[in-house]
Short mmCIF file of C-alpha atoms in Angstrom, two decimals:
data_model
loop_
_atom_site.label_atom_id
_atom_site.label_comp_id
_atom_site.label_asym_id
_atom_site.label_seq_id
_atom_site.Cartn_x
_atom_site.Cartn_y
_atom_site.Cartn_z
CA UNK B 1 115.56 -0.97 -66.15
CA UNK B 2 113.94 2.52 -66.32
CA UNK B 3 110.60 3.81 -69.52
CA UNK B 4 112.90 6.31 -70.78
CA UNK B 5 116.02 3.59 -71.62
CA UNK B 6 117.26 3.41 -75.31
CA UNK B 7 116.63 -0.44 -75.81
CA UNK B 8 116.79 -0.15 -79.51
CA UNK B 9 119.19 -1.83 -80.82
CA UNK B 10 120.61 -2.98 -84.87
CA UNK B 11 121.68 -6.00 -86.15
CA UNK B 12 123.96 -6.10 -89.74
CA UNK B 13 124.47 -9.08 -90.44
CA UNK B 14 124.62 -10.35 -94.52
CA UNK B 15 123.08 -13.14 -93.22
CA UNK B 16 119.25 -12.96 -92.76
CA UNK B 17 118.66 -16.28 -90.81
CA UNK B 18 121.68 -14.90 -88.15
CA UNK B 19 119.66 -11.99 -87.81
CA UNK B 20 115.83 -13.20 -87.41
CA UNK B 21 117.38 -14.98 -85.10
CA UNK B 22 118.63 -12.82 -82.99
CA UNK B 23 115.90 -10.84 -82.95
CA UNK B 24 113.65 -14.46 -81.86
CA UNK B 25 116.05 -13.97 -78.97
CA UNK B 26 116.11 -10.72 -77.73
CA UNK B 27 112.04 -10.15 -78.79
CA UNK B 28 110.36 -13.49 -78.46
CA UNK B 29 106.92 -13.62 -80.44
CA UNK B 30 104.31 -14.29 -78.04
CA UNK B 31 102.81 -17.99 -77.82
CA UNK B 32 99.03 -18.43 -76.92
CA UNK B 33 98.58 -20.95 -74.19
CA UNK B 34 97.07 -23.62 -76.62
CA UNK B 35 100.67 -23.75 -77.56
CA UNK B 36 102.32 -24.22 -73.83
CA UNK B 37 99.46 -26.95 -73.48
CA UNK B 38 101.40 -28.82 -76.28
CA UNK B 39 104.24 -27.87 -75.66
CA UNK B 40 104.18 -29.35 -72.08
CA UNK B 41 102.11 -32.59 -73.70
CA UNK B 42 105.16 -33.32 -75.82
CA UNK B 43 107.87 -33.08 -73.04
CA UNK B 44 105.89 -35.14 -71.28
CA UNK B 45 105.15 -38.24 -74.25
CA UNK B 46 108.66 -37.95 -76.39
CA UNK B 47 110.79 -36.89 -73.60
CA UNK B 48 111.09 -33.57 -75.85
CA UNK B 49 113.89 -30.59 -74.55
CA UNK B 50 112.05 -27.43 -72.42
CA UNK B 51 111.97 -24.40 -75.04
CA UNK B 52 115.92 -22.87 -74.81
CA UNK B 53 114.54 -19.39 -73.45
CA UNK B 54 112.84 -19.68 -70.19
CA UNK B 55 110.08 -16.11 -69.25
CA UNK B 56 111.49 -13.09 -69.57
CA UNK B 57 112.55 -12.31 -65.67
CA UNK B 58 111.87 -8.34 -64.92
CA UNK B 59 115.59 -7.00 -65.40
CA UNK B 60 115.79 -7.52 -68.63
CA UNK B 61 114.82 -4.93 -71.35
CA UNK B 62 111.90 -4.65 -73.78
CA UNK B 63 114.59 -4.12 -76.63
CA UNK B 64 113.15 -3.15 -80.36
CA UNK B 65 115.06 -4.07 -83.14
CA UNK B 66 115.90 -2.75 -86.75
CA UNK B 67 117.88 -5.41 -89.01
CA UNK B 68 120.81 -5.05 -91.85
CA UNK B 69 121.89 -6.66 -94.30
CA UNK B 70 125.18 -5.17 -95.26
CA UNK B 71 127.20 -2.33 -93.61
CA UNK B 72 126.00 0.05 -96.42
CA UNK B 73 122.48 -0.03 -95.12
CA UNK B 74 123.59 -0.42 -91.55
CA UNK B 75 125.65 2.84 -91.74
CA UNK B 76 121.98 4.63 -93.25
CA UNK B 77 120.11 3.65 -90.40
CA UNK B 78 122.76 4.27 -88.27
CA UNK B 79 122.25 7.65 -89.61
CA UNK B 80 118.19 7.77 -89.76
CA UNK B 81 118.40 7.03 -86.43
CA UNK B 82 120.46 10.04 -85.52
CA UNK B 83 118.57 12.91 -87.37
CA UNK B 84 115.11 11.52 -85.87
CA UNK B 85 116.48 11.53 -82.02
CA UNK B 86 116.37 8.01 -81.75
CA UNK B 87 120.13 6.63 -82.07
CA UNK B 88 120.24 3.31 -81.19
CA UNK B 89 122.45 1.99 -78.21
CA UNK B 90 123.36 -1.50 -78.77
CA UNK B 91 124.67 -3.01 -83.25
CA UNK B 92 125.61 -6.33 -82.89
CA UNK B 93 128.34 -6.40 -86.37
CA UNK B 94 129.23 -9.59 -88.35
CA UNK B 95 132.72 -9.18 -89.19
CA UNK B 96 133.22 -10.88 -92.14
CA UNK B 97 130.69 -9.57 -94.98
CA UNK B 98 130.85 -8.84 -98.66
CA UNK B 99 131.24 -4.84 -99.76
CA UNK B 100 132.54 -3.05 -96.40
CA UNK B 101 134.09 -6.02 -93.47
CA UNK B 102 132.31 -5.98 -89.85
CA UNK B 103 135.03 -3.41 -88.77
CA UNK B 104 135.39 -0.95 -91.96
CA UNK B 105 131.96 -0.58 -90.97
CA UNK B 106 132.04 0.36 -87.84
CA UNK B 107 134.79 2.30 -88.63
CA UNK B 108 132.19 4.74 -90.51
CA UNK B 109 129.50 4.32 -87.87
CA UNK B 110 132.16 6.17 -85.74
CA UNK B 111 132.37 8.92 -87.82
CA UNK B 112 128.94 9.74 -86.68
CA UNK B 113 128.20 7.96 -83.16
CA UNK B 114 130.62 7.57 -81.22
CA UNK B 115 128.20 6.37 -78.17
CA UNK B 116 126.50 3.48 -79.01
CA UNK B 117 127.73 -0.18 -78.42
CA UNK B 118 129.14 -2.24 -80.81
CA UNK B 119 128.98 -6.48 -80.92
CA UNK B 120 130.97 -8.42 -83.04
CA UNK B 121 129.73 -11.64 -83.87
CA UNK B 122 131.84 -13.89 -86.27
CA UNK B 123 132.63 -17.52 -86.44
CA UNK B 124 136.41 -16.01 -87.59
CA UNK B 125 138.11 -12.47 -87.64
CA UNK B 126 140.93 -11.53 -89.60
CA UNK B 127 141.48 -8.94 -87.50
CA UNK B 128 143.53 -9.11 -83.65
CA UNK B 129 141.12 -7.77 -81.02
CA UNK B 130 143.40 -4.91 -80.39
CA UNK B 131 143.93 -4.65 -84.20
CA UNK B 132 139.64 -3.62 -83.43
CA UNK B 133 139.59 -1.75 -80.34
CA UNK B 134 142.33 0.83 -81.73
CA UNK B 135 140.13 1.20 -84.93
CA UNK B 136 136.31 0.93 -83.90
CA UNK B 137 137.60 2.10 -80.20
CA UNK B 138 137.18 0.94 -76.07
CA UNK B 139 133.38 0.83 -75.85
CA UNK B 140 133.16 -2.55 -78.11
CA UNK B 141 132.68 -6.79 -77.43
CA UNK B 142 133.07 -9.17 -79.03
CA UNK B 143 131.76 -12.63 -78.81
CA UNK B 144 132.45 -16.09 -80.93
CA UNK B 145 129.83 -17.92 -82.84
CA UNK B 146 128.25 -21.02 -82.63
CA UNK B 147 126.03 -18.68 -79.35
CA UNK B 148 123.42 -19.77 -77.04
CA UNK B 149 120.77 -17.70 -76.60
CA UNK B 150 121.73 -16.66 -73.18
CA UNK B 151 124.82 -15.17 -73.93
CA UNK B 152 122.93 -12.94 -76.54
CA UNK B 153 120.48 -11.77 -74.27
CA UNK B 154 123.32 -11.40 -71.48
CA UNK B 155 125.39 -8.92 -73.96
CA UNK B 156 122.57 -7.19 -74.90
CA UNK B 157 121.29 -6.58 -71.75
CA UNK B 158 125.50 -5.10 -70.11
CA UNK B 159 126.33 -3.28 -73.22
CA UNK B 160 122.51 -1.56 -73.01
CA UNK B 161 123.19 -1.35 -69.77
CA UNK B 162 126.47 0.71 -69.53
CA UNK B 163 124.71 2.61 -72.22
CA UNK B 164 122.45 4.62 -70.34
CA UNK B 165 124.57 4.63 -67.36
CA UNK B 166 127.15 6.44 -69.15
CA UNK B 167 123.77 8.53 -71.00
CA UNK B 168 122.38 9.63 -67.51
CA UNK B 169 125.05 10.59 -66.25
CA UNK B 170 126.35 12.69 -69.91
CA UNK B 171 123.29 14.55 -68.40
CA UNK B 172 123.75 15.24 -65.80
CA UNK B 173 127.55 16.84 -66.87
CA UNK B 174 125.35 19.08 -68.99
CA UNK B 175 123.39 19.90 -66.32
CA UNK B 176 125.72 21.56 -63.97
CA UNK B 177 126.13 24.38 -65.77
CA UNK B 178 122.45 24.50 -64.72
CA UNK B 179 122.38 24.74 -61.95
CA UNK B 180 122.97 28.00 -57.93
CA UNK B 181 125.44 26.49 -56.82
CA UNK B 182 127.67 28.08 -54.60
CA UNK B 183 131.16 27.15 -54.77
CA UNK B 184 130.84 24.52 -51.92
CA UNK B 185 128.17 22.69 -52.92
CA UNK B 186 129.26 23.75 -56.68
CA UNK B 187 133.05 21.41 -55.63
CA UNK B 188 130.71 18.47 -53.88
CA UNK B 189 128.51 17.81 -57.27
CA UNK B 190 131.43 18.01 -59.10
CA UNK B 191 133.60 15.57 -56.76
CA UNK B 192 130.65 12.87 -57.70
CA UNK B 193 130.63 13.21 -60.69
CA UNK B 194 134.77 12.85 -61.57
CA UNK B 195 134.69 10.03 -59.09
CA UNK B 196 131.81 8.38 -61.31
CA UNK B 197 133.66 9.41 -64.96
CA UNK B 198 136.49 8.03 -63.25
CA UNK B 199 135.55 5.19 -62.83
CA UNK B 200 133.89 5.38 -66.93
CA UNK B 201 137.22 5.80 -68.16
CA UNK B 202 138.87 2.49 -65.98
CA UNK B 203 140.92 5.39 -64.11
CA UNK B 204 141.38 5.64 -59.83
CA UNK B 205 143.47 9.34 -60.04
CA UNK B 206 142.34 12.06 -61.47
CA UNK B 207 143.32 16.63 -61.06
CA UNK B 208 140.51 18.97 -61.59
CA UNK B 209 142.61 22.37 -61.97
CA UNK B 210 142.57 26.04 -63.00
CA UNK B 211 145.66 27.74 -64.06
CA UNK B 212 145.62 32.18 -64.42
CA UNK B 213 146.00 34.69 -66.95
CA UNK B 214 149.01 34.59 -64.79
CA UNK B 215 149.59 31.07 -65.50
CA UNK B 216 149.22 30.15 -61.91
CA UNK B 217 147.51 26.72 -60.69
CA UNK B 218 144.98 26.06 -58.80
CA UNK B 219 143.46 22.92 -57.24
CA UNK B 220 139.80 22.35 -57.15
CA UNK B 221 139.77 18.95 -56.38
CA UNK B 222 141.07 15.26 -57.38
CA UNK B 223 140.18 12.12 -56.95
CA UNK B 224 143.32 9.57 -55.40
CA UNK B 225 147.15 10.45 -55.64
CA UNK B 226 147.40 11.98 -58.87
CA UNK B 227 148.22 15.55 -57.73
CA UNK B 228 151.47 14.32 -56.71
CA UNK B 229 152.65 12.91 -59.55
CA UNK B 230 151.60 15.25 -61.86
CA UNK B 231 154.97 17.21 -63.00
CA UNK B 232 152.90 20.88 -62.62
CA UNK B 233 155.40 23.23 -64.59
CA UNK B 234 155.10 21.00 -67.04
CA UNK B 235 151.62 21.11 -67.94
CA UNK B 236 151.47 24.08 -66.79
CA UNK B 237 154.23 25.32 -69.71
CA UNK B 238 151.81 22.84 -72.13
CA UNK B 239 148.38 25.32 -71.30
CA UNK B 240 151.31 28.20 -71.86
CA UNK B 241 152.23 26.54 -75.71
CA UNK B 242 147.87 26.84 -76.38
CA UNK B 243 146.58 29.71 -77.98
CA UNK B 244 142.66 29.05 -77.21
CA UNK B 245 139.57 31.19 -77.78
CA UNK B 246 137.51 31.64 -74.44
CA UNK B 247 135.06 28.94 -74.36
CA UNK B 248 137.15 26.76 -76.00
CA UNK B 249 137.64 23.34 -75.45
CA UNK B 250 140.92 21.31 -75.94
CA UNK B 251 142.35 17.94 -75.48
CA UNK B 252 145.65 16.78 -75.95
CA UNK B 253 146.11 13.25 -74.91
CA UNK B 254 144.85 12.88 -71.46
CA UNK B 255 144.94 16.81 -70.28
CA UNK B 256 142.02 18.80 -71.46
CA UNK B 257 141.43 21.78 -70.59
CA UNK B 258 138.38 24.64 -71.56
CA UNK B 259 139.53 28.76 -71.71
CA UNK B 260 137.52 31.31 -69.65
CA UNK B 261 137.08 35.01 -69.43
CA UNK B 262 140.97 34.85 -67.19
CA UNK B 263 141.46 31.73 -66.64
CA UNK B 264 141.63 27.72 -67.55
CA UNK B 265 140.17 24.81 -66.24
CA UNK B 266 142.19 21.13 -66.92
CA UNK B 267 140.94 17.68 -66.06
CA UNK B 268 144.13 15.35 -66.22
CA UNK B 269 143.80 11.63 -65.67
CA UNK B 270 146.24 9.19 -65.01
CA UNK B 271 147.51 8.38 -67.76
CA UNK B 272 147.42 4.47 -69.71
CA UNK B 273 148.83 2.86 -72.60
CA UNK B 274 145.33 3.48 -74.23
CA UNK B 275 142.24 5.67 -72.98
CA UNK B 276 138.83 4.74 -74.24
CA UNK B 277 138.27 7.92 -76.79
CA UNK B 278 135.20 7.09 -76.67
CA UNK B 279 134.42 8.05 -73.51
CA UNK B 280 136.75 10.48 -73.25
CA UNK B 281 134.13 12.48 -75.53
CA UNK B 282 132.50 13.45 -71.59
CA UNK B 283 136.17 14.17 -69.34
CA UNK B 284 135.99 17.13 -72.43
CA UNK B 285 132.28 17.78 -71.65
CA UNK B 286 132.57 17.77 -67.97
CA UNK B 287 135.34 20.28 -68.45
CA UNK B 288 133.98 22.62 -70.52
CA UNK B 289 130.18 22.26 -68.03
CA UNK B 290 132.50 22.39 -65.22
CA UNK B 291 133.80 26.38 -66.56
CA UNK B 292 130.88 27.37 -67.23
CA UNK B 293 129.51 26.40 -63.64
CA UNK B 294 132.47 27.63 -62.59
CA UNK B 295 132.11 30.80 -63.61
CA UNK B 296 128.24 31.11 -63.04
CA UNK B 297 129.40 30.22 -58.98
CA UNK B 298 132.00 32.45 -59.23
CA UNK B 299 130.16 35.67 -60.25
CA UNK B 300 127.08 34.58 -58.94
CA UNK B 301 129.38 34.77 -55.62
CA UNK B 302 130.62 38.71 -56.25
CA UNK B 303 126.40 39.75 -56.65
CA UNK B 304 125.66 38.81 -53.22
CA UNK B 305 129.20 40.11 -52.07
CA UNK B 306 128.07 42.83 -54.07
CA UNK B 307 125.27 43.56 -52.51
CA UNK B 308 126.14 42.43 -49.07
CA UNK B 309 128.76 45.77 -49.79
CA UNK B 310 125.70 47.77 -50.23
CA UNK B 311 124.73 47.24 -47.63
CA UNK B 312 127.29 47.56 -45.35
CA UNK B 313 127.50 51.04 -47.61
CA UNK B 314 124.40 52.50 -46.61
CA UNK B 315 124.38 51.45 -42.78
CA UNK B 316 128.10 52.63 -42.86
CA UNK B 317 126.46 56.20 -44.10
CA UNK B 318 124.81 56.16 -41.01
CA UNK B 319 127.59 56.09 -38.87
CA UNK B 320 129.95 58.57 -40.37
CA UNK B 321 126.81 60.79 -39.43
CA UNK B 322 126.51 60.28 -36.05
CA UNK B 323 129.61 60.05 -35.60
CA UNK B 324 131.08 62.78 -37.41
CA UNK B 325 130.01 65.39 -34.54
CA UNK B 326 132.01 63.26 -31.58
CA UNK B 327 134.73 62.97 -34.02
CA UNK B 328 134.96 66.68 -34.41
CA UNK B 329 134.23 67.00 -30.74
CA UNK B 330 137.31 65.86 -29.50
CA UNK B 331 139.71 68.67 -32.08
CA UNK B 332 137.16 70.92 -30.50
CA UNK B 333 138.46 69.78 -27.08
CA UNK B 334 142.46 69.30 -28.01
CA UNK B 335 142.42 72.81 -29.49
CA UNK B 336 140.87 73.91 -25.88
CA UNK B 337 142.66 72.42 -24.35
CA UNK B 338 145.47 74.50 -25.26
CA UNK B 339 144.49 77.24 -25.35
CA UNK B 340 144.48 76.76 -21.29
CA UNK B 341 148.34 76.97 -21.94
CA UNK B 342 148.44 72.61 -22.27
CA UNK B 343 150.53 71.32 -24.23
CA UNK B 344 151.74 67.26 -23.93
CA UNK B 345 152.44 64.71 -25.94
CA UNK B 346 149.00 62.27 -25.74
CA UNK B 347 146.98 65.30 -26.54
CA UNK B 348 149.52 65.44 -29.59
CA UNK B 349 148.52 61.74 -29.65
CA UNK B 350 144.68 62.23 -28.81
CA UNK B 351 144.84 65.09 -31.83
CA UNK B 352 145.84 62.15 -34.70
CA UNK B 353 144.49 59.57 -33.28
CA UNK B 354 140.85 61.45 -34.23
CA UNK B 355 142.50 62.34 -37.27
CA UNK B 356 142.40 58.93 -38.12
CA UNK B 357 139.38 57.48 -36.49
CA UNK B 358 138.11 59.72 -39.62
CA UNK B 359 140.27 58.55 -42.16
CA UNK B 360 139.59 55.38 -41.30
CA UNK B 361 135.50 55.94 -42.35
CA UNK B 362 136.58 58.42 -45.10
CA UNK B 363 138.25 55.30 -46.38
CA UNK B 364 135.47 52.87 -45.86
CA UNK B 365 133.35 55.06 -47.42
CA UNK B 366 135.64 55.69 -50.54
CA UNK B 367 135.59 51.96 -51.45
CA UNK B 368 132.52 51.79 -51.18
CA UNK B 369 131.41 54.89 -53.70
CA UNK B 370 134.90 54.05 -55.74
CA UNK B 371 135.72 57.54 -55.21
CA UNK B 372 138.92 59.08 -57.39
CA UNK B 373 142.53 59.04 -54.83
CA UNK B 374 143.93 62.50 -55.18
CA UNK B 375 147.49 62.08 -56.02
CA UNK B 376 150.17 64.30 -54.57
CA UNK B 377 154.15 63.83 -54.52
CA UNK B 378 154.49 61.02 -51.59
CA UNK B 379 157.42 60.45 -49.79
CA UNK B 380 157.50 56.57 -48.96
CA UNK B 381 159.53 56.42 -46.19
CA UNK B 382 157.19 58.98 -44.05
CA UNK B 383 153.84 57.76 -45.04
CA UNK B 384 156.04 54.32 -43.99
CA UNK B 385 157.82 55.15 -40.31
CA UNK B 386 153.75 56.76 -39.96
CA UNK B 387 152.66 53.41 -40.43
CA UNK B 388 154.37 52.13 -38.23
CA UNK B 389 154.24 54.22 -35.42
CA UNK B 390 150.41 53.88 -35.58
CA UNK B 391 150.72 50.33 -36.11
CA UNK B 392 152.59 49.96 -32.88
CA UNK B 393 149.03 51.08 -30.48
CA UNK B 394 148.30 47.69 -31.57
CA UNK B 395 148.15 46.07 -27.45
CA UNK B 396 150.29 43.57 -29.53
CA UNK B 397 152.67 44.96 -31.14
CA UNK B 398 155.07 45.24 -28.14
CA UNK B 399 156.49 41.36 -28.69
CA UNK B 400 157.41 42.15 -32.38
CA UNK B 401 159.98 42.91 -33.71
CA UNK B 402 159.22 45.87 -37.24
CA UNK B 403 162.22 46.51 -39.08
CA UNK B 404 162.17 49.41 -42.14
CA UNK B 405 164.31 49.37 -45.12
CA UNK B 406 163.33 52.54 -47.00
CA UNK B 407 165.26 55.19 -49.01
CA UNK B 408 165.09 58.40 -47.15
CA UNK B 409 163.62 60.27 -50.73
CA UNK B 410 162.30 58.14 -52.09
CA UNK B 411 159.05 60.13 -53.28
CA UNK B 412 156.78 59.18 -55.50
CA UNK B 413 152.89 60.09 -56.79
CA UNK B 414 149.92 58.75 -54.48
CA UNK B 415 146.81 59.69 -52.91
CA UNK B 416 149.53 60.42 -48.82
CA UNK B 417 146.06 59.23 -46.98
CA UNK B 418 144.97 55.40 -48.36
CA UNK B 419 148.91 54.61 -49.17
CA UNK B 420 149.80 55.20 -45.85
CA UNK B 421 146.39 53.68 -44.47
CA UNK B 422 147.02 50.42 -47.09
CA UNK B 423 150.23 49.97 -45.52
CA UNK B 424 148.98 50.22 -41.06
CA UNK B 425 146.92 46.93 -42.47
CA UNK B 426 149.12 45.12 -43.95
CA UNK B 427 151.69 46.06 -40.62
CA UNK B 428 148.36 44.82 -38.58
CA UNK B 429 147.81 41.95 -39.93
CA UNK B 430 150.58 41.01 -39.80
CA UNK B 431 150.70 41.83 -36.30
CA UNK B 432 147.47 40.48 -35.59
CA UNK B 433 148.95 36.78 -37.35
CA UNK B 434 152.00 36.77 -35.56
CA UNK B 435 150.70 37.00 -32.09
CA UNK B 436 147.59 34.63 -32.69
CA UNK B 437 149.77 32.02 -33.32
CA UNK B 438 152.69 33.49 -30.88
CA UNK B 439 155.41 33.35 -32.94
CA UNK B 440 158.70 33.09 -31.50
CA UNK B 441 161.62 35.27 -32.97
CA UNK B 442 158.03 37.82 -34.72
CA UNK B 443 159.29 39.87 -36.97
CA UNK B 444 157.96 42.45 -40.15
CA UNK B 445 160.42 43.43 -42.19
CA UNK B 446 159.34 46.50 -44.79
CA UNK B 447 161.34 46.37 -47.95
CA UNK B 448 161.34 50.10 -50.84
CA UNK B 449 163.39 49.62 -53.45
CA UNK B 450 163.55 50.70 -57.97
CA UNK B 451 163.06 49.03 -60.45
CA UNK B 452 162.84 50.55 -63.28
CA UNK B 453 159.86 52.85 -63.31
CA UNK B 454 158.37 51.32 -60.92
CA UNK B 455 158.58 51.16 -56.94
CA UNK B 456 158.06 48.11 -55.04
CA UNK B 457 157.18 48.00 -51.54
CA UNK B 458 157.51 44.24 -49.82
CA UNK B 459 155.68 43.87 -46.45
CA UNK B 460 157.10 40.51 -44.45
CA UNK B 461 155.96 38.70 -41.66
CA UNK B 462 157.78 35.24 -40.58
CA UNK B 463 154.60 33.82 -39.40
CA UNK B 464 152.76 30.26 -40.86
CA UNK B 465 151.68 32.70 -44.10
CA UNK B 466 148.08 32.29 -45.72
CA UNK B 467 145.97 29.10 -46.20
CA UNK B 468 146.23 28.00 -49.37
CA UNK B 469 142.46 27.22 -49.33
CA UNK B 470 142.26 31.24 -49.50
CA UNK B 471 145.38 32.84 -50.76
CA UNK B 472 143.72 33.21 -54.38
CA UNK B 473 140.66 35.48 -53.16
CA UNK B 474 142.32 37.21 -50.36
CA UNK B 475 142.16 39.98 -52.13
CA UNK B 476 138.14 40.11 -51.95
CA UNK B 477 136.03 41.07 -50.50
CA UNK B 478 134.95 39.11 -47.01
CA UNK B 479 137.47 36.66 -46.93
CA UNK B 480 139.20 35.88 -43.09
CA UNK B 481 140.79 33.66 -41.33
CA UNK B 482 142.30 33.89 -37.92
CA UNK B 483 141.31 37.73 -37.06
CA UNK B 484 139.02 37.61 -34.24
CA UNK B 485 137.35 41.41 -35.31
CA UNK B 486 137.91 41.11 -38.77
CA UNK B 487 135.71 42.60 -41.52
CA UNK B 488 137.12 40.62 -44.50
CA UNK B 489 137.29 44.11 -46.02
CA UNK B 490 140.87 45.72 -45.05
CA UNK B 491 142.21 43.67 -47.76
CA UNK B 492 139.79 44.89 -50.53
CA UNK B 493 140.33 48.35 -49.85
CA UNK B 494 143.79 48.16 -49.96
CA UNK B 495 143.68 46.28 -53.32
CA UNK B 496 141.03 48.65 -54.30
CA UNK B 497 143.70 51.49 -53.97
CA UNK B 498 146.79 50.14 -55.68
CA UNK B 499 144.63 49.67 -58.66
CA UNK B 500 143.34 53.23 -58.58
CA UNK B 501 147.22 54.44 -58.51
CA UNK B 502 148.11 52.46 -61.39
CA UNK B 503 149.93 49.73 -59.04
CA UNK B 504 149.49 46.26 -57.73
CA UNK B 505 149.38 43.83 -54.78
CA UNK B 506 149.63 40.34 -54.47
CA UNK B 507 150.57 37.86 -52.61
CA UNK B 508 152.94 34.52 -51.48
CA UNK B 509 154.20 32.15 -49.08
CA UNK B 510 158.05 32.02 -48.59
CA UNK B 511 158.88 31.36 -44.35
CA UNK B 512 155.86 33.28 -43.33
CA UNK B 513 153.51 36.16 -46.20
CA UNK B 514 155.03 38.25 -48.33
CA UNK B 515 152.98 40.80 -49.43
CA UNK B 516 154.17 42.98 -52.47
CA UNK B 517 153.14 46.40 -54.05
CA UNK B 518 154.45 47.59 -57.54
CA UNK B 519 153.67 52.27 -58.27
CA UNK B 520 154.83 53.82 -60.94
CA UNK B 521 157.60 56.28 -59.52
#
């Protein structure tokens, strides 16, 4: 056992002989060499028994002992030890004493200290072990008198070991909110701690997850197959009925919930007949610190992304400066061709492509600089039709059917260029996925309808859908999957533009990916 481990023991018994006996067993008084020689001679001459206690081995802790003659004095010593910051690891407690009984003393102690390991040592008891555990907590032991010295040493050693294991775990839990880790590193650490915590609570199943302000569930990590056995809908409804303040932590049966800025982090264990309530505070502490650590990791990643965006913006500014002239020259060349009498659809196509290239760069820079949108009256059917035409230029679009169901005269107020870019981006993404996955009868359906004072535009494909591990972060910068030429910025730009219009965009899976854009009329 390490020197810094807590090995403080309190003995509460109304019999002085018992108090002194336990002290002598746990802290034996040293013997002189002369006394050892006398004992050896007595053993030889009179066939006397050897000392009851053999010499201490290295794995037995060096205990420190305090004593109390009754329950009230014992409670007082517990309170004083906590005030000094030196709590007891183990409390030996007689069950039947004048005044406060052993059980009454334990219940009173638990008002101040739920962490100490309590060991009842008594010749008889008026209480069943079930009743003792129910009232004094699970972290209690029970041993009957008379006792052998070795038994007392074993009880104290095990109790001290258990106590310090939990304190080390507690310190580790408290530290996770201060460690700077990315999400993957943090998840690995949380899983390791959760496994230790579940073992201390004697359960082989645990689940940690997030529920956002829209009451959508996201798994963080789990132990065992608990996720399959938990009624997530009922869990979400239970959370929906709670009114937690930010940073507040609440425990309801086997569920512990911590409220963050825009979501709640929860932990749930496999329900048992009796949860170890005195150790459950560790789960509460774990959820509280895990939630803070998750928030810190998200803030850290957001800062990194903002730094990357800033660097990209600077590079794009230089690229735009160099490309403006070539793009403008394309328009100049097509105008000269027309002046020479050349008219062709290809020339018109070159013009549109040059304009689109210019728009792409402008939109990209607008995203970096968060430039305000310019609203005009926009025919949604028209810009969806143009977006489809533009997307069909994609070399992979030939084998993909794109269907449009938009009312012809559906008009909204918005930035035509940016809305068109959003739709083109979503269609191109669908085309890339359908082609990459080689989906048979690949189809993209684009529909729009009015709902109250909004227009709801859906773009749906019949592919494999969005991978669950990225669906909640899909609109964040640099999140991409299954695209060899993807920058990870396309959907972040789409979300920014839709939000700037006072709208919203959501993604779900329903026999393929479904993007739903809601815009005010």
